[in-house]
Amino acid sequence: MLRRAVAVEARRRISLAPARLAHELAQPQAQSAGSDRRGFEPSWVPLYKRISKVSHGRPPGIVAAEMDEWLRQRLLLSQQQILAYVRELTRFKKNEGALELLDWIEARGANLTPGHQAVRLDLISKVHGIQAAEEYFWSLPDISKSLKTYSCLLNCYGNHGLAYKGLELYEKMKAKKIVPDKLVYNRLMKLYQKAGQPEKVLSTFEQMRESGISADKFTYFTLIESYITMNDLDAAEKVLEELQKVAPVHWSLYTLMANNYIKLELFGKAEVALKNVEEVMDKAELHPWVTLLSLHAHCGNSTEVKRIWESLKSTFKKCLNRSYLVMLQALRMLDDFESLQQIFQEWQSSHERYDMRIINIMIKAYLDKGMIDKAEAIRQSTMAQGRYDEGTVCIFAEFYLDKSDVNAALEILGDAKNMVTAHKWVPSKELVSRFLKHYEESKDVAGVESFLECLKSLECLDAETYDAVMQTYVLAGRT
């Protein structure tokens, strides 16, 4: 009885909140001088920390429960505050929490603007898939099917590889006489590129210019990409040259050209493009630095890779795992094993967060050199720390299968049951097929039975695999 009474009282207090919250959400608030770089007031930080902590990999409803608890305490909330949370959660790809937050404020009486509905549409597509996003879009009243929501759905189709659907949607937009803006033109050009119609990128670019809409870095990126797709390198270079005369060129356009030069083995031209990257990039941004590391490695230029690495380290106070990851990948590509070991040891002595991607690069490097004992020592160490992941399983299983040591590969698979704990893991169909092929060719009934037990323990034995296992019995004359 007491528990029921408490619950009723809690609901009574919550029921007062929607109108109050809806009223507050309607009140725009100016950002104060005390806001941080995220636009957060100091008083907003405690709640953000709570919802950020439960915004990924948790059951649905946790974020809403945190927000309800905040209201139970009669603490204030505003539209500016909640939407700042949504932006920050989205920035860190905590899409489930951001979507739940938008659902929560709408359920409590807030009217979402077309811009907020577009954000919600994008989040639905990322969390629940494109079909759910379509259903949400078509459920909106006509007045809410704005340029922003149409543009967002175009982008969703592009992200899900459904260019044809995006192009169909654009035809509907034209029928409704919705005038495209820069964002729509950019997304339309990207859809044509993904649909394998690069020539339509050019005509869309001309339409954009005739409409008096100025192009941006995304427009030019897709335009140059379309010329490259059509093997018209001269036209791509001409666009870049013309752009250099009238506006600052974004570094990503130079890396786009460098990538293409590398594919064509025009390494001299690639190096010139990468020098241009260094001249125009924002030195405080990490992305161009790691891109330079990777592309110089693809050029086979060890000297430039090491120079960029030293410059990167002197620019940033702390080297992030991402930087070490790309540098180690670059050194492995260059087959500079000595430097790779040195950088790996540097990471081991300085990292703040363990990263199995970095560990797996070192494992691959040891296996490449036939240093199996070293690779196994790392594997055993990570297992002892409970940090094993599916990448490690696949690296070792495939290595031993390549060496025809199927028993060792099966032992690795057996370890996965207890060691890959982040989520339920199952081996890929390709990996399963490699095991089955060996057992069939060697007519190894005892081996395939052990493999069968391993698949059962991983809870991934399906009918197709079982039929393939039976084939080994047939070939061995054990039917």
Coordinates of C-alpha atoms in Angstrom, one line a residue:
M1 CA 0.0 0.0 0.0
L2 CA 2.8 2.4 0.9
R3 CA 4.6 1.7 -2.4
R4 CA 1.4 2.3 -4.3
A5 CA 0.8 5.6 -2.5
V6 CA 4.3 6.8 -3.2
A7 CA 3.9 5.9 -6.9
V8 CA 0.6 7.8 -7.1
E9 CA 2.1 10.9 -5.4
A10 CA 5.1 10.8 -7.8
R11 CA 2.7 10.6 -10.8
R12 CA 0.7 13.5 -9.4
R13 CA 3.8 15.7 -9.1
I14 CA 5.0 14.7 -12.6
S15 CA 1.6 15.5 -14.1
L16 CA 2.1 19.1 -13.1
A17 CA 5.3 19.2 -15.1
P18 CA 4.2 19.0 -18.8
A19 CA 2.5 22.4 -18.9
R20 CA 5.2 24.0 -16.9
L21 CA 7.9 22.4 -19.2
A22 CA 6.0 23.3 -22.3
H23 CA 5.8 26.9 -21.2
E24 CA 9.5 27.0 -20.5
L25 CA 10.4 25.3 -23.7
A26 CA 8.6 28.1 -25.6
Q27 CA 10.8 30.7 -23.9
P28 CA 14.0 31.4 -25.9
Q29 CA 16.9 32.2 -23.7
A30 CA 20.1 34.0 -24.6
Q31 CA 23.4 32.3 -24.0
S32 CA 25.1 33.9 -21.0
A33 CA 28.7 34.9 -20.7
G34 CA 29.2 32.0 -18.3
S35 CA 28.4 29.3 -20.9
D36 CA 31.2 26.8 -21.8
R37 CA 32.3 25.9 -25.3
R38 CA 29.2 23.6 -25.7
G39 CA 26.9 26.4 -24.8
F40 CA 26.2 24.9 -21.4
E41 CA 25.4 27.0 -18.4
P42 CA 27.3 25.7 -15.3
S43 CA 24.0 24.6 -13.8
W44 CA 23.3 22.3 -16.8
V45 CA 26.4 20.2 -16.4
P46 CA 25.2 17.8 -13.6
L47 CA 22.1 16.6 -15.5
Y48 CA 24.1 16.3 -18.7
K49 CA 26.6 14.1 -17.0
R50 CA 23.8 11.8 -15.7
I51 CA 22.1 11.4 -19.1
S52 CA 25.3 11.1 -21.0
K53 CA 26.4 8.2 -18.8
V54 CA 23.2 6.2 -19.6
S55 CA 22.7 7.3 -23.3
H56 CA 24.4 4.4 -25.0
G57 CA 24.1 0.6 -24.7
R58 CA 21.4 0.8 -22.0
P59 CA 17.7 -0.3 -22.2
P60 CA 15.2 2.3 -23.6
G61 CA 13.6 4.6 -21.0
I62 CA 16.7 5.2 -18.9
V63 CA 17.2 8.8 -20.2
A64 CA 13.5 9.5 -19.7
A65 CA 13.7 8.2 -16.1
E66 CA 16.7 10.5 -15.4
M67 CA 14.7 13.5 -16.8
D68 CA 11.6 12.6 -14.7
E69 CA 13.7 12.3 -11.6
W70 CA 15.1 15.8 -12.3
L71 CA 11.6 17.2 -12.5
R72 CA 10.5 15.4 -9.3
Q73 CA 13.2 17.4 -7.6
R74 CA 11.5 20.6 -8.9
L75 CA 14.6 21.6 -10.8
L76 CA 14.3 23.9 -13.8
L77 CA 14.6 22.9 -17.4
S78 CA 14.6 25.0 -20.6
Q79 CA 14.3 24.4 -24.3
Q80 CA 17.8 25.8 -24.8
Q81 CA 19.2 23.4 -22.2
I82 CA 17.6 20.2 -23.5
L83 CA 18.4 21.0 -27.2
A84 CA 22.0 21.7 -26.1
Y85 CA 22.0 18.2 -24.6
V86 CA 20.7 16.7 -27.8
R87 CA 23.4 18.4 -29.9
E88 CA 26.2 17.3 -27.6
L89 CA 24.9 13.7 -27.4
T90 CA 24.6 13.6 -31.2
R91 CA 28.2 15.0 -31.5
F92 CA 29.5 12.0 -29.6
K93 CA 27.2 9.6 -31.5
K94 CA 25.1 8.8 -28.5
N95 CA 22.1 8.7 -30.8
E96 CA 19.8 6.6 -28.7
G97 CA 20.0 9.0 -25.8
A98 CA 19.5 12.1 -28.1
L99 CA 16.4 10.5 -29.7
E100 CA 15.0 9.5 -26.3
L101 CA 15.4 13.1 -25.1
L102 CA 13.6 14.5 -28.1
D103 CA 10.8 12.0 -27.6
W104 CA 10.6 12.9 -24.0
I105 CA 10.2 16.7 -24.6
E106 CA 7.6 16.2 -27.3
A107 CA 5.6 13.8 -25.0
R108 CA 5.6 16.5 -22.4
G109 CA 4.0 19.1 -24.6
A110 CA 6.8 20.7 -26.5
N111 CA 6.2 21.6 -30.1
L112 CA 9.2 20.7 -32.2
T113 CA 10.1 23.1 -35.0
P114 CA 10.8 21.7 -38.5
G115 CA 14.5 21.9 -37.7
H116 CA 14.1 19.8 -34.6
Q117 CA 11.9 17.3 -36.5
A118 CA 14.7 17.0 -39.1
V119 CA 17.1 16.2 -36.3
R120 CA 14.7 13.6 -34.9
L121 CA 14.2 12.1 -38.4
D122 CA 18.0 11.7 -38.7
L123 CA 18.3 10.1 -35.3
I124 CA 15.4 7.7 -36.0
S125 CA 17.2 6.5 -39.2
K126 CA 20.4 5.9 -37.3
V127 CA 18.8 4.2 -34.3
H128 CA 15.8 2.3 -35.8
G129 CA 16.6 2.2 -39.5
I130 CA 15.4 3.8 -42.7
Q131 CA 11.9 2.2 -42.7
A132 CA 11.2 3.7 -39.3
A133 CA 12.5 7.1 -40.6
E134 CA 10.2 6.9 -43.6
E135 CA 7.2 6.1 -41.4
Y136 CA 8.0 9.0 -39.1
F137 CA 8.4 11.4 -42.1
W138 CA 5.1 10.4 -43.8
S139 CA 3.3 10.6 -40.4
L140 CA 4.1 14.3 -40.1
P141 CA 1.3 16.7 -41.0
D142 CA 1.8 18.4 -44.4
I143 CA 2.7 21.7 -42.7
S144 CA 5.7 19.9 -41.1
K145 CA 6.9 18.3 -44.3
S146 CA 9.3 21.2 -44.8
L147 CA 12.4 21.8 -46.9
K148 CA 14.4 20.8 -43.8
T149 CA 12.6 17.5 -43.3
Y150 CA 12.7 16.6 -47.0
S151 CA 16.4 17.5 -47.1
C152 CA 17.1 15.3 -44.1
L153 CA 15.2 12.3 -45.6
L154 CA 17.3 12.8 -48.8
N155 CA 20.4 12.5 -46.7
C156 CA 19.0 9.4 -44.8
Y157 CA 18.5 7.6 -48.2
G158 CA 22.1 8.5 -49.2
N159 CA 23.5 7.2 -45.9
H160 CA 21.6 3.9 -46.3
G161 CA 22.7 3.4 -49.9
L162 CA 19.2 4.0 -51.3
A163 CA 20.1 6.6 -53.9
Y164 CA 17.2 5.6 -56.1
K165 CA 14.7 6.4 -53.3
G166 CA 16.3 9.7 -52.7
L167 CA 16.0 10.6 -56.3
E168 CA 12.3 9.6 -56.3
L169 CA 11.8 11.8 -53.2
Y170 CA 13.4 14.7 -55.1
E171 CA 10.9 14.3 -57.9
K172 CA 8.1 14.6 -55.3
M173 CA 9.7 17.7 -53.9
K174 CA 9.7 19.2 -57.4
A175 CA 6.0 18.3 -57.9
K176 CA 5.2 20.2 -54.6
K177 CA 7.3 23.1 -55.9
I178 CA 9.7 23.0 -53.0
V179 CA 12.6 25.2 -53.9
P180 CA 15.9 23.5 -53.1
D181 CA 18.5 25.3 -51.1
K182 CA 22.3 24.7 -51.0
L183 CA 22.0 21.7 -48.6
V184 CA 19.4 20.0 -50.9
Y185 CA 21.6 20.6 -54.0
N186 CA 24.6 19.1 -52.2
R187 CA 22.7 16.1 -51.1
L188 CA 21.2 15.6 -54.6
M189 CA 24.6 15.7 -56.2
K190 CA 25.8 13.1 -53.7
L191 CA 22.8 10.9 -54.5
Y192 CA 23.6 11.1 -58.2
Q193 CA 27.2 10.2 -57.5
K194 CA 26.2 7.2 -55.4
A195 CA 23.6 6.2 -58.0
G196 CA 26.4 5.9 -60.6
Q197 CA 25.2 9.0 -62.5
P198 CA 28.2 11.4 -62.3
E199 CA 27.1 13.3 -65.4
K200 CA 24.0 14.5 -63.5
V201 CA 26.2 15.9 -60.8
L202 CA 27.5 18.3 -63.4
S203 CA 24.0 19.4 -64.6
T204 CA 22.9 19.8 -61.0
F205 CA 25.9 22.0 -60.3
E206 CA 24.9 24.2 -63.2
Q207 CA 21.3 24.4 -62.0
M208 CA 22.6 25.4 -58.6
R209 CA 24.7 28.2 -60.1
E210 CA 21.8 29.4 -62.3
S211 CA 19.7 29.6 -59.2
G212 CA 22.2 32.1 -57.7
I213 CA 23.2 29.6 -54.9
S214 CA 26.9 29.7 -54.1
A215 CA 28.8 26.5 -53.9
D216 CA 30.7 25.4 -50.8
K217 CA 33.5 22.8 -50.0
F218 CA 30.9 19.9 -50.1
T219 CA 29.7 21.0 -53.5
Y220 CA 33.2 21.1 -55.0
F221 CA 34.2 17.9 -53.3
T222 CA 31.3 16.0 -55.1
L223 CA 31.9 17.9 -58.3
I224 CA 35.6 16.9 -58.4
E225 CA 34.7 13.4 -57.3
S226 CA 32.3 13.1 -60.2
Y227 CA 35.0 14.1 -62.7
I228 CA 37.4 11.5 -61.2
T229 CA 34.7 8.9 -61.5
M230 CA 34.4 9.8 -65.2
N231 CA 38.2 9.4 -65.5
D232 CA 38.5 13.1 -66.4
L233 CA 41.4 14.1 -64.3
D234 CA 42.2 17.2 -66.3
A235 CA 38.7 18.6 -65.6
A236 CA 39.1 17.8 -61.9
E237 CA 42.4 19.6 -61.8
K238 CA 40.9 22.6 -63.7
V239 CA 38.0 22.9 -61.2
L240 CA 40.6 23.0 -58.4
E241 CA 42.8 25.5 -60.2
E242 CA 39.8 27.8 -60.8
L243 CA 38.7 27.5 -57.2
Q244 CA 42.2 28.4 -56.0
K245 CA 41.9 31.8 -57.8
V246 CA 38.6 32.9 -56.1
A247 CA 38.4 31.3 -52.7
P248 CA 40.3 29.5 -50.0
V249 CA 40.4 25.7 -50.8
H250 CA 39.5 23.3 -48.0
W251 CA 42.2 20.7 -47.3
S252 CA 39.8 17.8 -48.0
L253 CA 39.8 18.8 -51.7
Y254 CA 43.5 18.3 -51.9
T255 CA 43.4 15.0 -50.1
L256 CA 40.7 13.9 -52.6
M257 CA 43.1 14.7 -55.5
A258 CA 46.0 13.0 -53.6
N259 CA 43.9 9.8 -53.2
N260 CA 43.3 9.7 -56.9
Y261 CA 46.9 10.4 -57.8
I262 CA 48.0 7.5 -55.5
K263 CA 45.5 5.1 -57.2
L264 CA 47.1 6.1 -60.5
E265 CA 50.6 5.8 -59.0
L266 CA 51.3 9.5 -59.7
F267 CA 53.1 9.8 -56.4
G268 CA 54.9 13.0 -57.3
K269 CA 51.6 14.8 -57.9
A270 CA 50.2 13.2 -54.7
E271 CA 53.1 14.7 -52.7
V272 CA 52.4 18.2 -54.1
A273 CA 48.8 17.9 -53.2
L274 CA 49.7 16.8 -49.6
K275 CA 52.0 19.8 -49.3
N276 CA 49.0 22.0 -50.2
V277 CA 47.1 20.3 -47.4
E278 CA 49.7 21.4 -44.9
E279 CA 49.5 24.9 -46.1
V280 CA 45.7 25.4 -45.8
M281 CA 44.7 23.0 -43.0
D282 CA 43.8 24.2 -39.5
K283 CA 46.7 23.0 -37.4
A284 CA 44.5 22.7 -34.3
E285 CA 42.3 20.1 -36.0
L286 CA 43.4 16.4 -35.7
H287 CA 41.7 15.0 -38.8
P288 CA 44.0 16.5 -41.4
W289 CA 47.1 15.4 -39.5
V290 CA 46.0 11.7 -39.4
T291 CA 44.9 11.9 -43.0
L292 CA 48.4 13.1 -44.0
L293 CA 50.0 10.2 -42.1
S294 CA 47.9 7.7 -43.9
L295 CA 48.3 9.2 -47.4
H296 CA 52.1 9.6 -47.1
A297 CA 52.2 6.0 -46.1
H298 CA 50.2 5.0 -49.2
C299 CA 52.9 7.0 -51.2
G300 CA 55.5 4.8 -49.5
N301 CA 57.2 7.9 -48.1
S302 CA 58.5 6.9 -44.7
T303 CA 60.4 10.2 -44.2
E304 CA 57.3 12.3 -44.5
V305 CA 55.3 10.0 -42.3
K306 CA 57.9 10.5 -39.5
R307 CA 58.1 14.2 -40.1
I308 CA 54.3 14.6 -39.8
W309 CA 54.2 12.4 -36.7
E310 CA 56.7 14.7 -34.9
S311 CA 54.8 17.8 -36.0
L312 CA 51.6 16.3 -34.8
K313 CA 53.1 15.4 -31.4
S314 CA 54.5 18.9 -31.0
T315 CA 51.1 20.5 -31.9
F316 CA 49.0 18.6 -29.4
K317 CA 49.6 18.4 -25.7
K318 CA 48.4 14.8 -25.6
C319 CA 48.5 12.2 -28.3
L320 CA 45.1 10.5 -28.6
N321 CA 44.6 6.8 -29.3
R322 CA 43.4 7.7 -32.8
S323 CA 46.7 9.3 -33.6
Y324 CA 48.7 6.2 -32.4
L325 CA 46.3 4.0 -34.3
V326 CA 46.8 5.7 -37.7
M327 CA 50.6 6.0 -37.1
L328 CA 50.9 2.3 -36.3
Q329 CA 48.8 1.4 -39.4
A330 CA 51.1 3.6 -41.5
L331 CA 54.3 2.0 -40.2
R332 CA 52.9 -1.5 -40.8
M333 CA 52.0 -0.5 -44.3
L334 CA 55.6 0.8 -44.8
D335 CA 57.0 -2.4 -43.2
D336 CA 59.0 -0.3 -40.7
F337 CA 58.9 -2.9 -37.9
E338 CA 61.5 -1.3 -35.7
S339 CA 59.7 2.1 -35.7
L340 CA 56.4 0.3 -35.2
Q341 CA 57.7 -1.4 -32.0
Q342 CA 59.0 1.9 -30.7
I343 CA 55.7 3.8 -31.2
F344 CA 53.8 0.9 -29.7
Q345 CA 56.0 0.9 -26.6
E346 CA 55.5 4.7 -26.4
W347 CA 51.7 4.2 -26.5
Q348 CA 51.9 1.5 -23.8
S349 CA 53.7 3.9 -21.4
S350 CA 51.4 6.9 -22.0
H351 CA 47.9 5.8 -22.9
E352 CA 44.9 6.8 -20.8
R353 CA 42.5 4.4 -22.3
Y354 CA 43.1 0.8 -23.4
D355 CA 42.4 0.3 -27.1
M356 CA 42.2 -3.2 -28.6
R357 CA 42.5 -1.8 -32.1
I358 CA 46.0 -0.7 -31.3
I359 CA 46.8 -4.0 -29.7
N360 CA 45.5 -5.9 -32.7
I361 CA 47.8 -3.9 -35.1
M362 CA 50.8 -5.0 -33.0
I363 CA 49.5 -8.6 -33.0
K364 CA 49.2 -8.5 -36.8
A365 CA 52.7 -7.1 -37.1
Y366 CA 54.2 -9.9 -35.0
L367 CA 52.3 -12.5 -37.0
D368 CA 53.5 -10.9 -40.3
K369 CA 57.1 -11.4 -39.1
G370 CA 56.4 -15.0 -37.9
M371 CA 56.9 -14.0 -34.3
I372 CA 54.0 -16.2 -33.1
D373 CA 55.3 -16.4 -29.5
K374 CA 55.3 -12.5 -29.2
A375 CA 51.8 -12.3 -30.7
E376 CA 50.5 -15.1 -28.4
A377 CA 52.0 -13.4 -25.4
I378 CA 50.0 -10.3 -26.1
R379 CA 46.9 -12.4 -26.6
Q380 CA 47.3 -14.2 -23.3
S381 CA 48.0 -10.8 -21.6
T382 CA 44.8 -9.3 -23.0
M383 CA 42.8 -12.4 -22.0
A384 CA 44.1 -12.1 -18.4
Q385 CA 43.0 -8.5 -18.3
G386 CA 39.5 -9.4 -19.8
R387 CA 40.1 -7.2 -22.8
Y388 CA 39.8 -9.8 -25.6
D389 CA 37.7 -8.7 -28.6
E390 CA 36.3 -10.3 -31.8
G391 CA 39.1 -8.6 -33.9
T392 CA 41.7 -10.6 -31.9
V393 CA 39.8 -13.8 -32.5
C394 CA 39.5 -13.3 -36.2
I395 CA 43.2 -12.3 -36.6
F396 CA 44.5 -15.5 -34.9
A397 CA 41.9 -17.9 -36.3
E398 CA 42.6 -16.7 -39.9
F399 CA 46.4 -16.8 -39.3
Y400 CA 46.3 -20.4 -38.1
L401 CA 43.9 -21.4 -40.9
D402 CA 46.4 -19.9 -43.4
K403 CA 49.0 -22.1 -41.8
S404 CA 46.7 -25.1 -42.0
D405 CA 46.9 -25.4 -38.2
V406 CA 43.1 -26.0 -37.7
N407 CA 43.4 -27.2 -34.2
A408 CA 45.0 -24.0 -33.1
A409 CA 42.4 -22.0 -34.9
L410 CA 39.6 -24.0 -33.2
E411 CA 41.2 -23.3 -29.8
I412 CA 41.1 -19.6 -30.5
L413 CA 37.4 -19.9 -31.4
G414 CA 36.8 -21.7 -28.2
D415 CA 38.3 -18.9 -26.2
A416 CA 35.9 -16.5 -27.7
K417 CA 33.0 -17.9 -25.8
N418 CA 34.3 -16.6 -22.5
M419 CA 36.5 -13.7 -23.6
V420 CA 34.3 -11.7 -26.0
T421 CA 31.9 -10.4 -23.4
A422 CA 30.9 -6.9 -24.8
H423 CA 28.1 -8.6 -26.8
K424 CA 27.1 -11.9 -28.2
W425 CA 29.7 -12.7 -30.8
V426 CA 29.3 -15.2 -33.7
P427 CA 32.0 -16.0 -36.3
S428 CA 31.4 -14.7 -39.8
K429 CA 30.0 -17.0 -42.5
E430 CA 33.4 -16.7 -44.3
L431 CA 35.3 -17.9 -41.3
V432 CA 32.9 -20.8 -40.7
S433 CA 33.2 -21.8 -44.3
R434 CA 37.0 -21.9 -44.1
F435 CA 36.8 -24.4 -41.2
L436 CA 34.2 -26.5 -43.0
K437 CA 36.3 -26.6 -46.2
H438 CA 39.3 -27.9 -44.3
Y439 CA 37.2 -30.7 -42.6
E440 CA 35.6 -31.7 -45.9
E441 CA 38.9 -31.9 -47.7
S442 CA 40.6 -33.8 -45.0
K443 CA 37.5 -35.9 -44.2
D444 CA 38.2 -35.1 -40.5
V445 CA 35.0 -36.3 -38.7
A446 CA 36.5 -35.9 -35.2
G447 CA 37.6 -32.4 -36.1
V448 CA 34.2 -31.4 -37.5
E449 CA 32.5 -32.8 -34.4
S450 CA 34.7 -30.5 -32.2
F451 CA 33.9 -27.6 -34.4
L452 CA 30.1 -28.4 -34.1
E453 CA 30.4 -28.3 -30.3
C454 CA 32.2 -25.0 -30.5
L455 CA 29.4 -23.5 -32.7
K456 CA 26.8 -24.8 -30.3
S457 CA 28.6 -23.1 -27.3
L458 CA 28.6 -19.9 -29.3
E459 CA 24.9 -20.4 -30.0
C460 CA 25.4 -19.9 -33.8
L461 CA 24.7 -23.3 -35.3
D462 CA 22.1 -22.8 -38.0
A463 CA 20.5 -25.3 -40.5
E464 CA 22.8 -24.3 -43.4
T465 CA 26.0 -24.9 -41.3
Y466 CA 24.6 -28.2 -39.9
D467 CA 24.0 -29.4 -43.5
A468 CA 27.6 -28.5 -44.4
V469 CA 28.9 -30.4 -41.4
M470 CA 27.0 -33.5 -42.5
Q471 CA 28.8 -33.3 -45.9
T472 CA 32.0 -34.2 -44.0
Y473 CA 30.3 -37.3 -42.7
V474 CA 29.2 -38.2 -46.2
L475 CA 32.7 -37.8 -47.7
A476 CA 34.2 -39.8 -44.8
G477 CA 31.7 -42.6 -45.5
R478 CA 30.2 -42.2 -42.0
T479 CA 26.5 -41.8 -43.0

